[in-house]
Amino acid sequence: MTPCIEIESLSKTFIKGRKEVRALADFDLVVPDAQFVCLLGPSGCGKTTVLRILAGLESKSFGVVKIKGKEVARAGSDRGMVFQEFALFPWRSVRKNIEFGLEIKKMPEAERREVSSKYIDLVGLGGFEDAHPKELSGGMKQRVGIARALANEPAVLLMDEPFGSLDAQTRNLMQKELLRIWSATKKTILFVTHSVDEAVFLADRIVVMTARPGMVREDIGVDLPRPRDRTSKEFISVRGKVLAELDEEFEKARAKELSPD
Amino acid sequence: MTQDLFRTLQKTVKENWKQYVLAVISVAVFIAAWHLYASYLREIDSGYKGYIPYPMDVAEALVDSFQYEDPNTGLTMSDHIGASLERIILGFLIAMVVAVPLGLLMGTFRTVDAVGRPIVELVRPIPPLAWIPIFIVVLGMLWGPVAIVALGIFFPVLLNVMFGVRSVEPTLMDAAKTLGAGRGQMFLKVVLPFTTPYLMTGVKVGLGIGWMCIVAAEMVGNYGGGVGFFIKDTADVGEFEYMYAGMIVIGLLGIFTTGVAGFIETRLSRWMGMK
């Protein structure tokens, strides 16, 4: 069976001022269907770049990027994306935000309503269909963001630090909600975060990236049963292992920042 | 719509009654001071025939101007208001038809911007009033003033639309792309709605400038009257209470049109969930 995501020797170089910056170098990743993978790494390691290239929002310099065996060219509705800044359309109600992709597909209105209702229920936004984004809390905004991405029925859900701007309590709640939604939809999820705790709580598999230029440093399977208990010995032991890997990369990134070049 | 307007008015009155009381007091004090000054002028010179009439006489002139038909032109104040409004509306429509598409194009495409920008920057600092002599000669008494109004409204609308297009948040574009939107859909479903409140701001500012332009243009030349013409005409023959009445009419018309534009602006952006 073809894996959902295939990335092979992906490289990305961009020009910043007069300097060439190598964001990614030989990044490889294969994700089977329905797996929940967290990308973790020091800031600036290119984890968001991987996501944006997958989404088709940025071009690659070199390498192969395939979704369900098909080479990725430009952005398309087969890859849903959830943004840290929510990126909801402020002039559209919750329902109209969720129906955006369906309108683009020219789905008839009755059918559109049916689909949006289904996802409104799934993410727990019943009763808020007609609210505008500015009337919602951060957590609820991101529920809309997730429902909007899912309504297009993409093959993969790309999430770029989706809970990064939420407070700690809401963040924990949203993590649980995401796991519930994931088990209901069985989507493949690629989730970028810089929180080790979040990654261990959510992921089947944690991919730790190196400091720039980003490549895979360690691929760690998280074999803990769900729901996971953050205070359990096993959780803390996985957390420690990931943290140790990451710390080294943080140090490297910091050393690089301080060294003149 | 009218019911809506009424309800909003009711609500604002309820919330801001202190402000309204103060506003009434401030206007009353102004009129009283004016009245005292007018009395004083007549006290020291019983034969005073100057520029400062009693406020009461101006009020009377205002009421009278709607009934009194000028023997030379056969026009009443209603005709003058109609003539000025017609020019404002025509000028407004012309400005919108040109400024909105051009603003969208200049905001979207670098090349169009590079071509249009130098001309815009060159013409923009020239006050629309500077065009009065040439426009009246070339375009005549009706279209000359209309063109001047159009020019006055044109730039605030153009610049606000351009600014609106450029202000579209990149993450909204990214989101639309990942939801499958192509260029055309991006424009219709993201850029246009995002720009609408900016457009309304441009309209509001533009209308204010439009009224300034129309009065000046009508003073120089007009066809079929106009409030600006009325002000100049009455001043020329020394009927100052009528002149002030005309000025008050202009002020009220300006407040009315920008008020309507402002109402539509806030309504629209609230309905769109933008503010």
XYZ file of C-alpha atoms in Angstrom:
536
model
C 0.000 0.000 0.000
C 1.297 3.466 -0.814
C 2.047 5.470 2.289
C 0.124 8.672 2.850
C 3.143 10.970 2.940
C 6.467 10.292 1.237
C 9.292 12.793 1.528
C 12.663 11.939 0.073
C 15.856 14.013 0.314
C 13.877 17.216 0.551
C 16.052 20.330 0.495
C 15.145 23.963 0.698
C 17.460 26.892 0.273
C 16.312 30.453 0.318
C 18.007 33.793 -0.070
C 17.948 36.118 2.871
C 19.562 39.428 2.033
C 22.820 38.385 0.402
C 23.140 35.096 2.213
C 21.932 31.722 1.137
C 20.164 30.003 3.994
C 19.813 26.249 3.930
C 16.583 25.548 5.759
C 16.286 21.859 4.954
C 18.878 19.361 3.805
C 18.081 15.773 2.895
C 14.973 15.523 4.950
C 13.282 12.114 4.680
C 9.957 11.058 6.109
C 7.435 8.356 5.305
C 4.099 8.371 7.079
C 1.564 5.540 6.670
C -2.170 6.151 6.624
C -3.919 7.226 9.823
C -0.708 7.822 11.740
C -0.282 10.813 14.053
C 3.227 12.224 13.641
C 4.678 15.173 15.525
C 7.551 17.190 14.066
C 9.682 18.586 16.827
C 12.790 20.733 16.681
C 14.493 23.929 17.763
C 13.015 27.091 16.300
C 14.228 27.847 12.817
C 14.943 24.173 12.083
C 12.558 24.185 9.142
C 9.694 22.153 10.587
C 7.135 24.696 9.429
C 8.877 24.771 6.039
C 8.323 21.016 5.680
C 4.636 21.549 6.376
C 4.320 24.478 3.989
C 6.052 22.576 1.196
C 3.682 19.656 1.774
C 0.748 22.068 1.677
C 2.041 23.544 -1.576
C 2.419 26.999 -0.067
C 6.164 26.993 -0.619
C 8.359 25.500 -3.310
C 11.078 22.975 -2.646
C 14.622 23.290 -3.895
C 15.237 19.610 -4.323
C 13.758 16.228 -3.477
C 10.535 14.285 -3.836
C 7.321 15.059 -1.974
C 4.354 12.774 -2.547
C 0.889 12.518 -1.055
C -0.798 9.146 -1.685
C 1.801 8.465 -4.358
C 1.128 11.714 -6.191
C 3.788 14.376 -6.489
C 2.851 17.621 -4.729
C 2.855 20.688 -6.971
C 0.685 23.508 -5.716
C -1.787 23.892 -2.889
C -4.888 21.759 -3.145
C -7.828 20.525 -1.156
C -6.320 17.039 -0.675
C -4.118 18.547 2.055
C -5.911 20.414 4.818
C -3.975 22.882 6.888
C -4.580 24.294 10.351
C -2.735 27.488 11.279
C -1.396 28.806 14.563
C -3.086 32.163 13.838
C -6.357 30.302 13.064
C -6.627 32.214 9.743
C -10.423 32.282 9.843
C -12.261 34.591 7.467
C -13.574 37.275 9.823
C -16.536 38.199 7.591
C -17.812 34.636 7.503
C -19.831 32.906 10.186
C -18.601 29.641 11.695
C -20.699 27.673 9.233
C -19.616 29.790 6.264
C -15.969 29.385 7.260
C -16.362 25.625 7.336
C -18.153 25.681 3.977
C -15.447 27.750 2.271
C -13.714 24.789 0.625
C -17.052 23.252 -0.338
C -18.095 26.482 -2.064
C -14.842 26.379 -3.991
C -15.716 22.832 -5.062
C -19.128 24.172 -6.164
C -20.969 21.709 -3.971
C -24.736 22.399 -3.997
C -26.004 24.315 -0.991
C -28.087 21.575 0.602
C -25.187 19.163 0.505
C -22.842 21.847 1.811
C -25.092 22.395 4.791
C -25.155 18.709 5.520
C -21.374 18.426 5.469
C -20.806 21.562 7.559
C -23.376 20.401 10.122
C -21.554 17.102 10.431
C -18.240 18.806 11.171
C -19.797 21.408 13.448
C -21.074 18.504 15.532
C -17.773 16.671 15.331
C -15.715 19.566 16.709
C -18.372 20.490 19.286
C -19.473 23.866 17.913
C -23.223 23.187 17.968
C -25.115 26.406 18.751
C -22.339 28.628 17.365
C -23.039 28.103 13.651
C -23.933 31.745 13.051
C -21.304 33.334 15.296
C -18.484 35.280 13.718
C -14.861 34.444 14.586
C -14.347 37.580 16.693
C -17.084 36.358 19.038
C -15.235 33.095 19.722
C -12.484 32.219 22.197
C -9.119 30.997 20.912
C -9.970 27.359 21.500
C -13.263 27.659 19.668
C -11.593 29.479 16.800
C -9.241 26.587 16.358
C -12.164 24.149 16.433
C -13.474 26.064 13.418
C -10.029 25.874 11.835
C -9.959 22.098 12.266
C -13.540 21.634 11.028
C -12.846 23.832 8.009
C -9.809 21.761 7.052
C -11.616 18.451 7.621
C -14.748 19.448 5.685
C -12.747 19.174 2.457
C -12.032 15.542 3.389
C -8.298 15.845 2.773
C -5.967 12.848 2.733
C -3.798 14.470 5.354
C -4.170 17.123 8.013
C -1.191 19.460 8.350
C -1.140 21.336 11.650
C 1.293 24.178 12.239
C 1.559 24.750 15.996
C -2.224 24.893 16.089
C -2.436 25.305 19.848
C 0.617 27.571 20.169
C -1.370 30.685 20.966
C -3.772 29.100 23.465
C -3.484 29.228 27.239
C -2.293 26.092 29.032
C -5.730 24.848 30.121
C -7.345 25.339 26.732
C -4.347 23.768 25.121
C -4.687 20.572 27.169
C -8.386 20.414 26.400
C -7.803 20.936 22.688
C -5.202 18.163 22.656
C -7.770 15.748 24.030
C -10.351 17.034 21.566
C -7.947 16.576 18.675
C -7.304 12.956 19.676
C -11.060 12.355 19.810
C -11.521 13.939 16.370
C -8.585 11.982 15.022
C -9.956 8.649 16.209
C -13.345 9.557 14.702
C -11.929 10.493 11.288
C -8.782 8.353 11.107
C -6.904 11.079 9.264
C -3.165 11.111 8.817
C -1.882 14.021 10.875
C 1.437 15.807 10.633
C 1.645 18.131 13.602
C 4.379 20.723 14.140
C 5.081 21.761 17.700
C 7.916 22.895 19.877
C 6.367 21.454 23.014
C 7.814 18.079 23.993
C 4.914 17.501 26.354
C 2.388 18.088 23.587
C 4.239 15.771 21.210
C 4.438 12.913 23.717
C 0.789 13.335 24.647
C -0.445 13.273 21.067
C 1.821 11.385 18.723
C 2.227 7.814 17.551
C 5.634 8.880 16.454
C 7.850 11.880 17.159
C 10.319 13.056 14.548
C 13.012 15.196 16.147
C 14.719 17.508 13.668
C 18.253 18.856 13.807
C 19.112 22.532 13.982
C 19.313 24.282 10.616
C 19.691 22.897 8.029
C 16.909 20.639 9.216
C 17.026 16.893 8.774
C 15.745 13.979 10.794
C 17.801 13.466 13.922
C 15.717 10.843 15.631
C 12.492 9.012 14.876
C 10.912 7.974 18.152
C 7.851 5.717 18.356
C 5.569 6.479 21.272
C 4.037 3.205 22.326
C 1.895 4.416 25.193
C -1.808 3.531 25.394
C -4.311 6.400 25.106
C -5.609 8.303 26.967
C -2.114 9.083 28.157
C -1.345 10.103 31.674
C 1.172 12.911 31.809
C 2.222 11.940 35.320
C 2.837 8.243 34.602
C 6.342 6.846 34.794
C 6.263 5.721 31.142
C 5.146 9.153 29.922
C 7.888 10.879 31.858
C 10.495 8.431 30.583
C 9.559 9.053 26.915
C 9.453 12.756 27.630
C 12.961 12.615 29.108
C 14.305 10.783 26.102
C 12.839 13.265 23.603
C 13.925 16.207 25.718
C 17.533 14.956 25.804
C 17.604 14.721 22.000
C 16.084 18.121 21.596
C 18.315 19.812 24.161
C 21.404 18.910 22.194
C 19.931 20.464 19.071
C 18.907 23.564 20.992
C 22.497 23.941 22.149
C 23.752 23.546 18.597
C 21.284 26.084 17.323
C 22.304 28.519 20.017
C 26.016 28.027 19.355
C 25.405 28.697 15.682
C 23.485 31.846 16.473
C 26.299 33.153 18.645
C 29.149 32.275 16.306
C 30.044 34.935 13.758
C 29.964 33.823 10.129
C -33.635 49.500 6.970
C -35.439 52.617 8.253
C -36.682 50.701 11.256
C -33.152 49.525 11.825
C -31.854 53.058 11.569
C -34.473 54.227 14.039
C -33.596 51.505 16.528
C -29.881 52.306 16.311
C -30.650 55.977 16.840
C -32.810 55.146 19.842
C -30.048 53.064 21.316
C -27.333 55.647 20.791
C -29.537 58.359 22.305
C -30.147 56.202 25.352
C -26.444 55.445 25.780
C -25.087 58.920 25.113
C -27.780 61.298 26.425
C -25.230 63.308 28.420
C -23.272 63.995 25.267
C -26.432 65.109 23.516
C -27.413 67.484 26.310
C -23.922 68.998 26.191
C -24.118 69.268 22.411
C -27.418 71.141 22.618
C -26.029 73.441 25.303
C -22.907 74.147 23.272
C -24.940 75.053 20.156
C -27.318 77.186 22.270
C -24.412 79.086 23.824
C -22.917 79.668 20.383
C -26.213 81.066 19.048
C -26.684 83.239 22.155
C -23.174 84.662 21.810
C -23.837 85.359 18.142
C -27.103 87.083 19.009
C -25.408 89.224 21.676
C -22.657 90.235 19.284
C -25.210 91.141 16.577
C -27.139 93.255 19.135
C -23.946 94.926 20.247
C -23.088 95.907 16.663
C -26.496 97.503 16.267
C -26.180 99.153 19.699
C -23.061 101.074 18.749
C -24.297 101.833 15.220
C -28.045 102.039 14.809
C -27.732 102.088 11.004
C -25.634 98.850 10.902
C -25.869 97.059 7.556
C -22.889 94.702 7.891
C -22.044 91.050 7.583
C -23.489 89.888 10.895
C -27.261 89.370 10.918
C -29.275 88.134 13.895
C -29.384 84.321 14.120
C -33.182 84.581 14.152
C -33.095 86.388 10.798
C -30.881 83.651 9.369
C -33.370 81.041 10.572
C -36.185 82.994 8.940
C -34.177 83.348 5.746
C -33.564 79.608 5.794
C -37.266 78.842 5.988
C -38.085 81.538 3.460
C -35.462 80.341 0.981
C -37.462 77.187 0.412
C -40.515 79.205 -0.658
C -38.993 82.239 -2.256
C -38.511 81.918 -5.973
C -35.618 83.967 -7.264
C -37.018 86.303 -9.954
C -33.884 85.997 -12.097
C -33.445 82.244 -12.040
C -36.857 81.021 -10.923
C -35.163 78.699 -8.397
C -35.959 77.952 -4.738
C -33.627 76.420 -2.165
C -35.042 72.961 -2.940
C -33.941 73.411 -6.556
C -30.473 74.453 -5.423
C -30.189 71.467 -3.110
C -31.421 69.206 -5.903
C -28.847 70.635 -8.307
C -25.980 70.211 -5.820
C -27.064 66.696 -4.889
C -27.271 65.758 -8.539
C -23.672 66.878 -9.080
C -22.468 65.088 -5.957
C -24.190 61.868 -6.975
C -22.939 62.001 -10.563
C -19.432 62.854 -9.418
C -19.556 60.105 -6.813
C -20.673 57.496 -9.346
C -18.009 58.481 -11.854
C -15.332 58.418 -9.142
C -16.419 54.966 -7.945
C -16.600 53.454 -11.415
C -12.999 54.481 -12.081
C -11.404 54.368 -8.614
C -12.627 50.975 -7.382
C -11.437 48.823 -10.309
C -8.241 50.847 -10.616
C -7.556 50.526 -6.879
C -8.147 46.778 -7.030
C -5.825 46.446 -10.031
C -3.096 48.656 -8.558
C -3.348 46.849 -5.245
C -3.115 43.438 -6.891
C -0.608 43.822 -9.709
C 2.834 45.344 -9.303
C 2.993 46.289 -12.968
C -0.268 48.233 -12.904
C 0.937 49.924 -9.740
C 4.266 50.820 -11.347
C 2.443 52.358 -14.309
C -0.297 54.117 -12.371
C 1.601 55.230 -9.282
C 3.669 58.077 -10.815
C 0.569 59.683 -12.322
C -1.412 59.268 -9.114
C 1.383 60.759 -7.031
C 1.761 63.615 -9.497
C -1.915 64.574 -9.619
C -2.898 63.806 -6.027
C -1.269 66.812 -4.322
C -3.016 69.227 -6.711
C -6.156 70.449 -4.927
C -9.255 69.486 -6.949
C -10.207 73.180 -6.822
C -7.195 74.026 -8.967
C -8.951 72.224 -11.817
C -12.035 74.436 -11.662
C -11.058 76.959 -14.374
C -10.024 74.382 -16.951
C -12.829 71.910 -16.230
C -15.507 74.580 -16.479
C -14.128 75.804 -19.774
C -13.628 72.377 -21.315
C -16.509 70.401 -19.813
C -19.074 73.127 -19.393
C -21.354 74.222 -16.612
C -22.887 70.837 -15.737
C -20.036 68.392 -16.244
C -17.306 70.772 -15.106
C -18.424 70.849 -11.448
C -19.280 67.132 -11.636
C -15.750 66.359 -12.796
C -14.284 68.380 -9.936
C -16.387 66.488 -7.402
C -15.403 63.205 -9.041
C -11.741 64.145 -8.750
C -12.159 65.022 -5.072
C -13.805 61.685 -4.271
C -11.522 59.711 -6.566
C -8.276 59.767 -4.580
C -9.493 58.787 -1.102
C -11.438 55.894 -2.641
C -8.538 54.793 -4.839
C -5.968 54.930 -2.042
C -8.168 53.170 0.502
C -9.040 50.372 -1.911
C -5.361 49.930 -2.775
C -4.458 49.905 0.875
C -7.237 47.399 1.592
C -6.011 44.999 -1.078
C -2.458 45.218 0.259
C -3.629 44.677 3.825
C -5.131 41.248 3.163
C -3.512 38.982 5.720
C -1.149 36.492 4.050
C -2.364 33.671 6.292
C -5.906 34.193 4.977
C -4.569 33.751 1.454
C -2.656 30.661 2.571
C -5.793 29.255 4.163
C -7.823 29.895 1.008
C -5.118 28.217 -1.106
C -5.063 25.099 1.042
C -8.852 24.990 0.763
C -8.471 24.804 -3.005
C -9.077 28.404 -4.079
C -7.597 29.502 -7.401
C -6.682 33.070 -8.307
C -10.177 34.137 -9.320
C -11.842 32.650 -6.270
C -9.153 34.131 -4.057
C -10.008 37.546 -5.439
C -13.778 37.141 -5.116
C -13.909 35.342 -1.778
C -10.955 36.820 0.093
C -9.610 40.054 -1.408
C -12.985 41.675 -2.191
C -14.667 41.108 1.178
C -11.483 42.074 3.012
C -11.285 45.339 1.057
C -14.928 46.379 1.464
C -14.579 48.146 4.855
C -11.549 50.028 3.508
C -13.595 51.094 0.500
C -16.311 52.454 2.795
C -13.754 54.511 4.702
C -12.620 55.972 1.389
C -16.222 56.784 0.473
C -16.800 58.569 3.775
C -13.696 60.697 3.444
C -14.386 61.281 -0.247
C -17.908 62.586 0.314
C -16.612 65.226 2.732
C -14.145 66.415 0.119
C -16.887 66.211 -2.507
C -18.993 68.817 -0.703
C -16.052 71.183 -0.436
C -15.464 70.827 -4.148
C -19.061 71.310 -5.203
C -19.536 74.599 -3.369
C -16.381 76.106 -4.806
C -17.146 74.830 -8.292
C -20.701 76.191 -8.213
C -19.427 79.587 -7.174
C -17.336 79.753 -10.320
C -19.842 78.349 -12.733
C -22.977 76.312 -12.749
C -25.970 75.389 -14.776
C -29.339 75.388 -13.006
C -28.278 76.758 -9.628
C -26.735 74.914 -6.710
C -26.240 75.776 -3.053
C -22.745 77.120 -3.761
C -24.230 79.407 -6.393
C -26.928 80.489 -3.920
C -24.295 81.453 -1.331
C -22.296 83.518 -3.788
C -25.365 85.073 -5.408
C -26.888 86.242 -2.121
C -23.532 87.504 -0.840
C -23.041 89.534 -4.027
C -26.254 91.476 -3.414
C -25.642 91.804 0.328
C -28.370 89.444 1.551
C -26.156 88.038 4.249
C -28.839 86.241 6.215
C -29.582 84.227 3.048
C -25.896 83.607 2.507
C -25.579 82.148 6.015
C -28.726 80.103 5.434
C -27.049 78.605 2.351
C -23.916 77.835 4.363
C -25.992 76.071 6.989
C -27.678 74.011 4.279
C -24.272 72.901 2.959
C -23.161 71.964 6.462
C -26.302 69.931 7.055
C -26.042 68.194 3.675
C -22.428 67.296 4.410
C -23.333 65.894 7.813
C -26.213 63.982 6.259
C -24.236 62.309 3.452
C -21.177 61.419 5.537
C -23.568 60.257 8.261
C -25.302 57.903 5.846
C -21.944 56.662 4.565
C -20.699 56.184 8.130
C -23.855 54.313 9.076
C -23.492 51.993 6.091
C -19.806 51.558 6.918
C -20.335 50.419 10.515
C -23.404 48.354 9.598
C -21.549 46.632 6.806
C -18.456 45.867 8.820
C -20.531 44.638 11.751
C -22.620 42.492 9.442
C -19.393 41.180 7.945
C -18.046 40.564 11.432
C -15.040 42.803 10.835
C -15.404 45.232 13.720
